[in-house]
Every structure is written in C-alpha cells, then in structure tokens.
Amino acid sequence: MLLKSYNIAIVGPMGMVGRKITSILAERDFPINKLKLLGTEKNKGKKVTFKERTIYTEVAKKGAFKDVDIAFFCAGNEVSKDLAPIAIEEGALVIDNSSRWRMDPKIPLVVPEVNPEDLDWHQGLVANPNCSTIQMLVVLKPIHRRYGIKRVVVSTYQAVSGTGKRAIDELNSQVEDYISKNRITNSVYPYQILFNALPHIDSFLDTGYTKEEMKMIDETKKILGKDIQVTATTVRIPVFTAHAESVNVETKLPMDIDDLTTILNYSKGIKVLDYPGKNIYPIPINCAGKDHVFVGRIRKDYSIENGVNMWIVADNLRKGAALNAVQIAETLIDRDLL
Amino acid sequence: MLLKSYNIAIVGPMGMVGRKITSILAERDFPINKLKLLGTEKNKGKKVTFKERTIYTEVAKKGAFKDVDIAFFCAGNEVSKDLAPIAIEEGALVIDNSSRWRMDPKIPLVVPEVNPEDLDWHQGLVANPNCSTIQMLVVLKPIHRRYGIKRVVVSTYQAVSGTGKRAIDELNSQVEDYISKNRITNSVYPYQILFNALPHIDSFLDTGYTKEEMKMIDETKKILGKDIQVTATTVRIPVFTAHAESVNVETKLPMDIDDLTTILNYSKGIKVLDYPGKNIYPIPINCAGKDHVFVGRIRKDYSIENGVNMWIVADNLRKGAALNAVQIAETLIDRDLL
C-alpha cells in the first residue's frame, strides 16, 4: 500500500511552538511530501534543518498556501485572524495554535484523546486548545465519562516557556544577575520571576480573572460540556518547561480511588505516577520533553461526598501545544477528514 | 506606671525560627528582663547579640526554666515532647512552635487575630499553628464571621525556608551548579527544587495526603470550627521566603465581593493588594520580611452560588512562625494570662 503524503506549512516557524512542531513532525515520521516554513519578511531565507534537508523560510502571505494540505499556525492571534481565512480559501486545512478561533461555535476545539469526533464537523480550521487546558482535559475526560464531572477547582504552576523564548532568556539572565549579585531586572514579566510566584498569566479582564483563567474555564466547557462548572487560578513559577496543576474534581457518581486510578492508567495519553511513599509523583523537570500527561497524588477529597484531588504535569510545549497540533493532523488523516 | 518585664527563654535559638524570634522580640521592644537562649550541648556557649548585649547559649535541660516566665520552643517535635512538660513544671509558660501538641484538645492552638479567646483556657502551653495554616486563617476568619464558611479548597506555593537553613543552602548551591554547568545534586528534598515544583511537604500518610496537608485541614477545623470542610494540596516551589496560597472558599451566605474586600481591608493583620489591572497583587519576594498577611486576586467564583477565589501571601518565618509566637506572648500579657 502506498501511503499518501502531504504538503505541510508551518506559519511562525521560528517561535518555540513552530520549532517544536518541526521537530515533532520529524520524530514521528509524519508523511510529508513538502514542508514549507512561512515566516515574517525579517526571517525570509532563514535556514532550518528538517530530516537532513535544508529548508529556507519563505514569507507567510496570500498565495503561499496554494499547494498546502495542512497549515500549522503558531504566530499569534493577529496572524491567525488575517491569514488563516486566506490559507483555507487557498485549499489548506488550518490547525491553529492561537486563541483567535477557539471559542467560535463553528470551529472545533480538539484534544485528540478527548473529543476526536469534533473533527468531523470542521470547515477548514481546527483550533488547538490552551496548554493548561489540554493537559487537564486529557485526565478529566475518562473521569467525566465514568463518573460525570460536576465541578473543577484548579490552581496552576506554569512554566516560563509558555511565554516564549524571551521569558526563558529572562529567567536565565535573572539567575546570572543573582549569582553576580547584580540588581535583578525584568521586562517580560511585571516582576522578577526568579524565586517568585506571579498569579498573573495573560492579561486581566474586568471581572478580576486573567484571560488564561477564562481559557481554562471556557475551553473546558466547550470541549467536555457546558454543564461542567470550572474555576481557575493560574500562576507563573520559575520553571522552564512543563506546567503543573493542582486539580480538585467533584463528580456526580461516587468514585473508588483504586478504580479511578486504573481507569486513568488505561487511558490514552496518560501515565499515572503515584507511589507517594516512594516519592513517586510527577514533577516538571522529569516531565519536560515527554509526550504523556502525567498524573499523581490521586486521593479522595474528604471535604465533599464525591471528590478527588490530583496533581497533573505535562510538557507545555509538546502536549500543551506542538504535539497536540500534530496529533490533530494525524487524527484528521486517520478519520479521512482532509 | 511601671511596666512589668519578663524572663524569656528560646529553646532552639540557632534555627531559623529561633533566630527570627530573637530579632522580632528586639524589633517590637518586648518587655524583657532576661533573655535565655537554650540550645544543644553542641551550641553551648555560642554568642548571640540581642539589643547590643551579648548572650551566651546555655543547654536546654531540666532546671533551666526555673526563672523563666515564657519559653518559646522551636527545636522540633522531640524536644517539645520531652522538655515542654518540664518547662511547665518549672513554672514557665510554653509557646510551642512544633506540631507535637497542636491537636491535643487540652491545648489551645492560637492565631491572635483569629481566636485570642482560646488563650483563656491554657494550662501552661499554647501551640503555634503551622505556617500555611496561620496565613490562611487570618484571612478566613473575617469571612467566616460575616458569611459562614462551608468549604475551602487550597493549593499552596511554599518557600524552602519552611524546611530550614539547609534547604536555603541547597537551593543556592543548585543555582551555583546550574550556572557552572555542574550536575545539580540534592539531599534535603527528594528531587532538585530549582526550576521545579514538588507536591510533597512533610511526610506522606497512608491516605495519600502529606502531614502538611492534614495540618492545614485539622488545624483549620480546630481553630475555626469543625463543621468547616477543608481540602489541601501543598507544594514546594523554588522561592526562598513567603508562602503563597490559592484559596477557594464557599460560604453559606451570599458574598458581595466589594463588601468582602472592605471587610478584609479593615481586619487586623491583613493588607489587601488588589488592583490587578495595575499589576498589584501579593508576590512572595515583596511579602518576605513583612508582618502582614497579604491578599489579592479576590474575585467571585462563578462555578458555585457563593464562592470566592483569593491569593494569600505571607512571610512563613514571621507571621507563619516567629511573629505569631511573639504575638501569642503579647496577647497573653494583654489578657493578663501569664
């Protein structure tokens, strides 16, 4: 059997997620005929190595998508807003990493382990959820299916790589300033992130919530069902890669913690790491670079009738962004939806 | 009027909390006649400066408390268990920072802003609550008084100084190893704490909870009332000083968020820092060294009828330990209970 191969474009190939998509496509041997890297004027001609071939970055503009089957967009909301409709018109299927189209009721918002069936009604664009939403939903879905989720209270511990390379550089330079006893300066975040915790991710809305918190709330409802109640507090901590989440879940049906753990263990995309007596629980430095969503500290919440507490960790650039986008493409192919 | 002054002993004067008690007694001009520093054999004769006087550490043992009015114990559970009864017998009032006596129903567990009246029934020993409990309760009490608290879901972001000086040294040496590109080693915590988050504070119980989590649950019930439901996830992050907490509260009565903020603003020991649009919210590096409990990110939780989310930060060594202990002593004097 001859496998079909595809013409792929990455819009925003020089950003952290764009680079990660390129490397994940190579790792997973995605069936690629031609890979186009579409960046800004400034990045035109920049070289990227893909499977020992050299690819020169072209400019992302009208006309660039005519021979493209799948276009990964990871250049922010403005580029997605302006260029995604053009890419669709020119015949590409767009997998969009920005938040621009996520809450549009005509756009499927998909985590392949959670709601692959929503791909069936795509109209040329599929939205990739927010990083902290994705990892939470991979774990919540099997719980919801079995016990029915009523309410979720989540507090996050998020890595600086979610902000981009300049935030990684800022944390590194703050470490250097600290060691050299220089004054620690900041420009990416409103305060020093080294040795600190900032309850502030993305911008604030009039309600007092951040956009990041509302993404976790609204995207969860869109994907799992709007009768699920969610509240969130999102916090940046001095970690480079992998977001952690303290998640409290109330279900409709009573849970048996052993059964719940077994269900999670057998669910796609999840690894349970939960032998606290042996210090086995997920931690960011060990989950960075991995594909799975890791869950541990699974324990009954005695403060309500049907409650459980969990600690969920995943690589925010991989499962939280690039990997999920590539998995969306793979699932579209599997389901013959291209 | 001649103010009475007291003979004070500090058991464990070389630890982080012991040193902090000494400096806070000086700062607050506590009415001291004589200050005794009672340590191990090893620390005998060590010098400490107190208000320009030099004090030589003596050995903490039977007989050392005969002339002592108030003894601050901050040398761990074993020392409190063995020596506190002796100190009481010799006539001292013990303010104990360990967890040894906290849950004993005959021992008052006190945060002076929250339940000073519990000092009235002391029998020679008053227990100082756990650091993460204290800062949470200072904020929960005025909410409970006005609206009646049903349930609390808390996730913590705790500083390494809670573990002691060796944890501060470990974080610092990990920073140095990182900069010198050496392998990062650990001995205090089971994993590297730099650029990481460990959902593990104190040891694990068979239930899957840590002792730290159970302290937050049990101590809150003992102090605020046993019908209050609490669940907790406690997490260590790479911060030197000041614990932060993401606290979700459900109340019996409906809350108006503006009224709630006003109530907190006028409550003793609390400072509200809550102008998110201007990036004003409490953060660990700014709360370290301060006496207040800081609260911000106060916002309605839309996932339940009467819910609020908050972000609470305080210096874990000051209000979380040493300051609260000294305030207990001050309140005992005020209430004529010595």
PDB file of C-alpha atoms in Angstrom, chain A residues 10-215:
ATOM      1  CA  ILE A  10       4.263  25.979   9.433  1.00  0.00           C
ATOM      2  CA  VAL A  11       3.331  29.607   9.938  1.00  0.00           C
ATOM      3  CA  GLY A  12       5.602  31.056  12.618  1.00  0.00           C
ATOM      4  CA  PRO A  13       8.420  28.506  12.251  1.00  0.00           C
ATOM      5  CA  MET A  14      10.937  30.495  14.322  1.00  0.00           C
ATOM      6  CA  GLY A  15       8.897  30.622  17.534  1.00  0.00           C
ATOM      7  CA  MET A  16       9.148  27.989  20.265  1.00  0.00           C
ATOM      8  CA  VAL A  17       5.998  26.159  19.182  1.00  0.00           C
ATOM      9  CA  GLY A  18       6.876  26.375  15.465  1.00  0.00           C
ATOM     10  CA  ARG A  19      10.296  24.838  16.073  1.00  0.00           C
ATOM     11  CA  LYS A  20       8.743  22.172  18.267  1.00  0.00           C
ATOM     12  CA  ILE A  21       6.194  21.276  15.555  1.00  0.00           C
ATOM     13  CA  THR A  22       9.033  20.890  13.046  1.00  0.00           C
ATOM     14  CA  SER A  23      10.956  18.559  15.325  1.00  0.00           C
ATOM     15  CA  ILE A  24       7.863  16.550  16.312  1.00  0.00           C
ATOM     16  CA  LEU A  25       6.911  16.068  12.624  1.00  0.00           C
ATOM     17  CA  ALA A  26      10.386  14.629  12.081  1.00  0.00           C
ATOM     18  CA  GLU A  27      10.348  12.480  15.246  1.00  0.00           C
ATOM     19  CA  ARG A  28       7.000  10.952  14.389  1.00  0.00           C
ATOM     20  CA  ASP A  29       7.860  10.442  10.728  1.00  0.00           C
ATOM     21  CA  PHE A  30       4.805  12.364   9.682  1.00  0.00           C
ATOM     22  CA  PRO A  31       4.100  11.531   5.987  1.00  0.00           C
ATOM     23  CA  ILE A  32       5.401  14.747   4.432  1.00  0.00           C
ATOM     24  CA  ASN A  33       5.812  15.411   0.740  1.00  0.00           C
ATOM     25  CA  LYS A  34       6.892  19.027   1.079  1.00  0.00           C
ATOM     26  CA  LEU A  35       7.484  21.174   4.170  1.00  0.00           C
ATOM     27  CA  LYS A  36       7.063  24.941   3.820  1.00  0.00           C
ATOM     28  CA  LEU A  37       8.196  27.266   6.571  1.00  0.00           C
ATOM     29  CA  LEU A  38       6.306  30.546   6.383  1.00  0.00           C
ATOM     30  CA  GLY A  39       7.603  33.425   8.485  1.00  0.00           C
ATOM     31  CA  THR A  40       7.898  37.185   8.567  1.00  0.00           C
ATOM     32  CA  GLU A  41       9.753  39.286   5.947  1.00  0.00           C
ATOM     33  CA  LYS A  42      12.557  39.542   8.503  1.00  0.00           C
ATOM     34  CA  ASN A  43      13.020  35.767   8.691  1.00  0.00           C
ATOM     35  CA  LYS A  44      12.848  35.239   4.918  1.00  0.00           C
ATOM     36  CA  GLY A  45      15.613  32.902   3.731  1.00  0.00           C
ATOM     37  CA  LYS A  46      16.481  31.630   7.223  1.00  0.00           C
ATOM     38  CA  LYS A  47      17.602  28.000   7.133  1.00  0.00           C
ATOM     39  CA  VAL A  48      16.064  25.188   9.145  1.00  0.00           C
ATOM     40  CA  THR A  49      17.227  21.587   9.007  1.00  0.00           C
ATOM     41  CA  PHE A  50      14.480  19.009   8.666  1.00  0.00           C
ATOM     42  CA  LYS A  51      15.496  15.345   8.407  1.00  0.00           C
ATOM     43  CA  GLU A  52      18.900  16.279   6.986  1.00  0.00           C
ATOM     44  CA  ARG A  53      17.350  18.536   4.387  1.00  0.00           C
ATOM     45  CA  THR A  54      17.762  22.304   4.479  1.00  0.00           C
ATOM     46  CA  ILE A  55      14.587  24.318   4.215  1.00  0.00           C
ATOM     47  CA  TYR A  56      14.570  28.050   3.550  1.00  0.00           C
ATOM     48  CA  THR A  57      11.929  30.119   5.245  1.00  0.00           C
ATOM     49  CA  GLU A  58       9.517  31.848   2.889  1.00  0.00           C
ATOM     50  CA  VAL A  59       7.170  34.719   3.600  1.00  0.00           C
ATOM     51  CA  ALA A  60       3.719  33.923   5.002  1.00  0.00           C
ATOM     52  CA  LYS A  61       1.338  35.738   2.663  1.00  0.00           C
ATOM     53  CA  LYS A  62      -1.545  35.355   0.230  1.00  0.00           C
ATOM     54  CA  GLY A  63      -0.678  32.780  -2.406  1.00  0.00           C
ATOM     55  CA  ALA A  64       1.702  30.784  -0.187  1.00  0.00           C
ATOM     56  CA  PHE A  65      -0.919  28.143   0.678  1.00  0.00           C
ATOM     57  CA  LYS A  66      -1.980  27.090  -2.848  1.00  0.00           C
ATOM     58  CA  ASP A  67      -0.062  23.798  -2.725  1.00  0.00           C
ATOM     59  CA  VAL A  68      -0.500  23.233   1.039  1.00  0.00           C
ATOM     60  CA  ASP A  69      -2.596  20.408   2.531  1.00  0.00           C
ATOM     61  CA  ILE A  70      -2.152  21.233   6.230  1.00  0.00           C
ATOM     62  CA  ALA A  71      -1.012  24.558   7.660  1.00  0.00           C
ATOM     63  CA  PHE A  72       0.020  24.783  11.311  1.00  0.00           C
ATOM     64  CA  PHE A  73      -0.468  28.334  12.544  1.00  0.00           C
ATOM     65  CA  CYS A  74       1.637  29.358  15.536  1.00  0.00           C
ATOM     66  CA  ALA A  75       2.350  33.029  15.040  1.00  0.00           C
ATOM     67  CA  GLY A  76      -0.206  34.562  17.409  1.00  0.00           C
ATOM     68  CA  ASN A  77      -3.766  35.815  17.205  1.00  0.00           C
ATOM     69  CA  GLU A  78      -3.266  38.592  14.666  1.00  0.00           C
ATOM     70  CA  VAL A  79      -1.599  36.386  12.062  1.00  0.00           C
ATOM     71  CA  SER A  80      -4.252  33.695  12.565  1.00  0.00           C
ATOM     72  CA  LYS A  81      -7.024  36.237  12.199  1.00  0.00           C
ATOM     73  CA  ASP A  82      -5.650  37.714   8.978  1.00  0.00           C
ATOM     74  CA  LEU A  83      -4.031  34.774   7.262  1.00  0.00           C
ATOM     75  CA  ALA A  84      -5.947  31.641   8.307  1.00  0.00           C
ATOM     76  CA  PRO A  85      -9.024  32.519   6.186  1.00  0.00           C
ATOM     77  CA  ILE A  86      -6.729  33.050   3.196  1.00  0.00           C
ATOM     78  CA  ALA A  87      -4.992  29.713   3.788  1.00  0.00           C
ATOM     79  CA  ILE A  88      -8.374  27.976   3.942  1.00  0.00           C
ATOM     80  CA  GLU A  89      -9.508  29.720   0.751  1.00  0.00           C
ATOM     81  CA  GLU A  90      -6.355  28.548  -0.983  1.00  0.00           C
ATOM     82  CA  GLY A  91      -7.198  24.959  -0.018  1.00  0.00           C
ATOM     83  CA  ALA A  92      -5.188  24.296   3.144  1.00  0.00           C
ATOM     84  CA  LEU A  93      -6.615  22.813   6.306  1.00  0.00           C
ATOM     85  CA  VAL A  94      -5.538  25.071   9.174  1.00  0.00           C
ATOM     86  CA  ILE A  95      -4.580  23.793  12.625  1.00  0.00           C
ATOM     87  CA  ASP A  96      -4.438  26.933  14.680  1.00  0.00           C
ATOM     88  CA  ASN A  97      -2.479  27.263  17.898  1.00  0.00           C
ATOM     89  CA  SER A  98      -3.694  30.789  18.706  1.00  0.00           C
ATOM     90  CA  SER A  99      -6.740  31.590  20.816  1.00  0.00           C
ATOM     91  CA  ARG A 100      -8.350  33.570  17.958  1.00  0.00           C
ATOM     92  CA  TRP A 101     -10.878  30.962  16.804  1.00  0.00           C
ATOM     93  CA  ARG A 102     -11.125  28.666  19.817  1.00  0.00           C
ATOM     94  CA  MET A 103     -14.448  29.872  21.158  1.00  0.00           C
ATOM     95  CA  ASP A 104     -16.102  30.267  17.732  1.00  0.00           C
ATOM     96  CA  PRO A 105     -19.014  27.787  17.820  1.00  0.00           C
ATOM     97  CA  LYS A 106     -18.360  26.853  14.173  1.00  0.00           C
ATOM     98  CA  ILE A 107     -14.748  25.859  14.938  1.00  0.00           C
ATOM     99  CA  PRO A 108     -13.905  22.501  16.523  1.00  0.00           C
ATOM    100  CA  LEU A 109     -11.543  22.785  19.521  1.00  0.00           C
ATOM    101  CA  VAL A 110      -9.856  19.419  19.824  1.00  0.00           C
ATOM    102  CA  VAL A 111      -7.698  17.291  22.063  1.00  0.00           C
ATOM    103  CA  PRO A 112      -7.420  14.018  20.113  1.00  0.00           C
ATOM    104  CA  GLU A 113      -7.684  11.783  23.220  1.00  0.00           C
ATOM    105  CA  VAL A 114     -10.733  13.731  24.403  1.00  0.00           C
ATOM    106  CA  ASN A 115     -13.006  14.784  21.555  1.00  0.00           C
ATOM    107  CA  PRO A 116     -11.693  13.470  18.196  1.00  0.00           C
ATOM    108  CA  GLU A 117     -15.307  13.270  16.939  1.00  0.00           C
ATOM    109  CA  ASP A 118     -15.446  17.087  16.876  1.00  0.00           C
ATOM    110  CA  LEU A 119     -13.002  16.969  13.958  1.00  0.00           C
ATOM    111  CA  ASP A 120     -15.806  15.528  11.819  1.00  0.00           C
ATOM    112  CA  TRP A 121     -17.568  18.878  11.528  1.00  0.00           C
ATOM    113  CA  HIS A 122     -14.524  21.025  10.722  1.00  0.00           C
ATOM    114  CA  GLN A 123     -14.876  23.612   7.976  1.00  0.00           C
ATOM    115  CA  GLY A 124     -11.233  24.039   7.141  1.00  0.00           C
ATOM    116  CA  LEU A 125      -9.911  25.109  10.546  1.00  0.00           C
ATOM    117  CA  VAL A 126      -9.335  23.206  13.771  1.00  0.00           C
ATOM    118  CA  ALA A 127      -8.308  25.086  16.922  1.00  0.00           C
ATOM    119  CA  ASN A 128      -5.678  23.756  19.317  1.00  0.00           C
ATOM    120  CA  PRO A 129      -6.683  24.476  22.950  1.00  0.00           C
ATOM    121  CA  ASN A 130      -4.681  26.373  25.532  1.00  0.00           C
ATOM    122  CA  CYS A 131      -1.713  24.488  27.023  1.00  0.00           C
ATOM    123  CA  SER A 132      -3.064  24.293  30.582  1.00  0.00           C
ATOM    124  CA  THR A 133      -6.495  23.224  29.316  1.00  0.00           C
ATOM    125  CA  ILE A 134      -5.141  20.368  27.193  1.00  0.00           C
ATOM    126  CA  GLN A 135      -3.277  18.550  29.950  1.00  0.00           C
ATOM    127  CA  MET A 136      -6.172  18.918  32.389  1.00  0.00           C
ATOM    128  CA  LEU A 137      -8.735  17.618  29.889  1.00  0.00           C
ATOM    129  CA  VAL A 138      -6.720  14.531  28.963  1.00  0.00           C
ATOM    130  CA  VAL A 139      -7.150  13.489  32.612  1.00  0.00           C
ATOM    131  CA  LEU A 140     -10.674  14.827  33.174  1.00  0.00           C
ATOM    132  CA  LYS A 141     -12.215  13.074  30.172  1.00  0.00           C
ATOM    133  CA  PRO A 142     -12.015   9.477  31.444  1.00  0.00           C
ATOM    134  CA  ILE A 143     -13.239  10.678  34.864  1.00  0.00           C
ATOM    135  CA  HIS A 144     -16.138  12.505  33.253  1.00  0.00           C
ATOM    136  CA  ARG A 145     -17.080   9.516  31.122  1.00  0.00           C
ATOM    137  CA  ARG A 146     -17.198   7.190  34.125  1.00  0.00           C
ATOM    138  CA  TYR A 147     -18.398   9.388  36.990  1.00  0.00           C
ATOM    139  CA  GLY A 148     -19.776  12.600  35.450  1.00  0.00           C
ATOM    140  CA  ILE A 149     -17.944  15.767  36.491  1.00  0.00           C
ATOM    141  CA  LYS A 150     -19.883  18.475  38.344  1.00  0.00           C
ATOM    142  CA  ARG A 151     -17.184  20.952  39.283  1.00  0.00           C
ATOM    143  CA  VAL A 152     -13.433  21.540  38.926  1.00  0.00           C
ATOM    144  CA  VAL A 153     -11.241  23.852  41.029  1.00  0.00           C
ATOM    145  CA  VAL A 154      -7.777  24.198  39.507  1.00  0.00           C
ATOM    146  CA  SER A 155      -4.646  26.104  40.523  1.00  0.00           C
ATOM    147  CA  THR A 156      -1.722  26.060  38.112  1.00  0.00           C
ATOM    148  CA  TYR A 157       2.056  26.155  38.434  1.00  0.00           C
ATOM    149  CA  GLN A 158       3.111  27.257  34.945  1.00  0.00           C
ATOM    150  CA  ALA A 159       6.492  27.299  33.240  1.00  0.00           C
ATOM    151  CA  VAL A 160       8.028  30.391  31.656  1.00  0.00           C
ATOM    152  CA  SER A 161       8.430  28.701  28.256  1.00  0.00           C
ATOM    153  CA  GLY A 162       4.686  29.250  27.849  1.00  0.00           C
ATOM    154  CA  THR A 163       5.519  32.917  27.354  1.00  0.00           C
ATOM    155  CA  GLY A 164       8.169  32.205  24.732  1.00  0.00           C
ATOM    156  CA  LYS A 165      11.916  32.233  24.325  1.00  0.00           C
ATOM    157  CA  ARG A 166      12.372  35.735  25.727  1.00  0.00           C
ATOM    158  CA  ALA A 167      10.916  34.554  29.062  1.00  0.00           C
ATOM    159  CA  ILE A 168      13.383  31.664  29.180  1.00  0.00           C
ATOM    160  CA  ASP A 169      16.144  34.172  28.490  1.00  0.00           C
ATOM    161  CA  GLU A 170      14.829  36.458  31.222  1.00  0.00           C
ATOM    162  CA  LEU A 171      14.788  33.704  33.845  1.00  0.00           C
ATOM    163  CA  ASN A 172      18.322  32.716  32.836  1.00  0.00           C
ATOM    164  CA  SER A 173      19.590  36.271  32.997  1.00  0.00           C
ATOM    165  CA  GLN A 174      17.968  36.734  36.414  1.00  0.00           C
ATOM    166  CA  VAL A 175      19.867  33.671  37.627  1.00  0.00           C
ATOM    167  CA  GLU A 176      23.082  35.219  36.341  1.00  0.00           C
ATOM    168  CA  ASP A 177      22.304  38.562  37.987  1.00  0.00           C
ATOM    169  CA  TYR A 178      21.582  36.780  41.252  1.00  0.00           C
ATOM    170  CA  ILE A 179      24.870  34.886  41.178  1.00  0.00           C
ATOM    171  CA  SER A 180      26.841  38.019  40.227  1.00  0.00           C
ATOM    172  CA  LYS A 181      24.964  39.993  42.890  1.00  0.00           C
ATOM    173  CA  ASN A 182      23.735  42.441  40.247  1.00  0.00           C
ATOM    174  CA  ARG A 183      20.347  44.074  40.511  1.00  0.00           C
ATOM    175  CA  ILE A 184      17.803  41.669  39.038  1.00  0.00           C
ATOM    176  CA  THR A 185      15.951  43.296  36.166  1.00  0.00           C
ATOM    177  CA  ASN A 186      12.775  42.257  34.383  1.00  0.00           C
ATOM    178  CA  SER A 187      10.992  43.229  31.196  1.00  0.00           C
ATOM    179  CA  VAL A 188       8.946  40.216  30.087  1.00  0.00           C
ATOM    180  CA  TYR A 189       7.022  39.854  33.362  1.00  0.00           C
ATOM    181  CA  PRO A 190       5.903  42.753  35.575  1.00  0.00           C
ATOM    182  CA  TYR A 191       8.099  41.411  38.387  1.00  0.00           C
ATOM    183  CA  GLN A 192      11.143  39.208  38.850  1.00  0.00           C
ATOM    184  CA  ILE A 193      10.121  35.593  38.195  1.00  0.00           C
ATOM    185  CA  LEU A 194      13.224  34.000  39.760  1.00  0.00           C
ATOM    186  CA  PHE A 195      12.415  32.859  43.338  1.00  0.00           C
ATOM    187  CA  ASN A 196       8.904  34.217  42.949  1.00  0.00           C
ATOM    188  CA  ALA A 197       5.333  33.240  42.005  1.00  0.00           C
ATOM    189  CA  LEU A 198       3.127  35.535  39.905  1.00  0.00           C
ATOM    190  CA  PRO A 199      -0.655  34.986  39.972  1.00  0.00           C
ATOM    191  CA  HIS A 200      -0.854  36.602  36.580  1.00  0.00           C
ATOM    192  CA  ILE A 201      -0.840  34.831  33.193  1.00  0.00           C
ATOM    193  CA  ASP A 202      -2.014  36.710  30.110  1.00  0.00           C
ATOM    194  CA  SER A 203      -3.926  39.949  30.708  1.00  0.00           C
ATOM    195  CA  PHE A 204      -6.570  40.807  33.291  1.00  0.00           C
ATOM    196  CA  LEU A 205     -10.260  41.196  32.467  1.00  0.00           C
ATOM    197  CA  ASP A 206     -12.690  43.480  34.295  1.00  0.00           C
ATOM    198  CA  THR A 207     -14.000  40.504  36.293  1.00  0.00           C
ATOM    199  CA  GLY A 208     -10.626  40.137  38.019  1.00  0.00           C
ATOM    200  CA  TYR A 209      -9.867  36.935  36.119  1.00  0.00           C
ATOM    201  CA  THR A 210      -6.976  36.616  33.696  1.00  0.00           C
ATOM    202  CA  LYS A 211      -7.544  35.538  30.109  1.00  0.00           C
ATOM    203  CA  GLU A 212      -5.579  32.364  30.917  1.00  0.00           C
ATOM    204  CA  GLU A 213      -8.036  31.511  33.692  1.00  0.00           C
ATOM    205  CA  MET A 214     -11.019  32.146  31.412  1.00  0.00           C
ATOM    206  CA  LYS A 215      -9.445  29.968  28.705  1.00  0.00           C
TER     207      LYS A 215
END
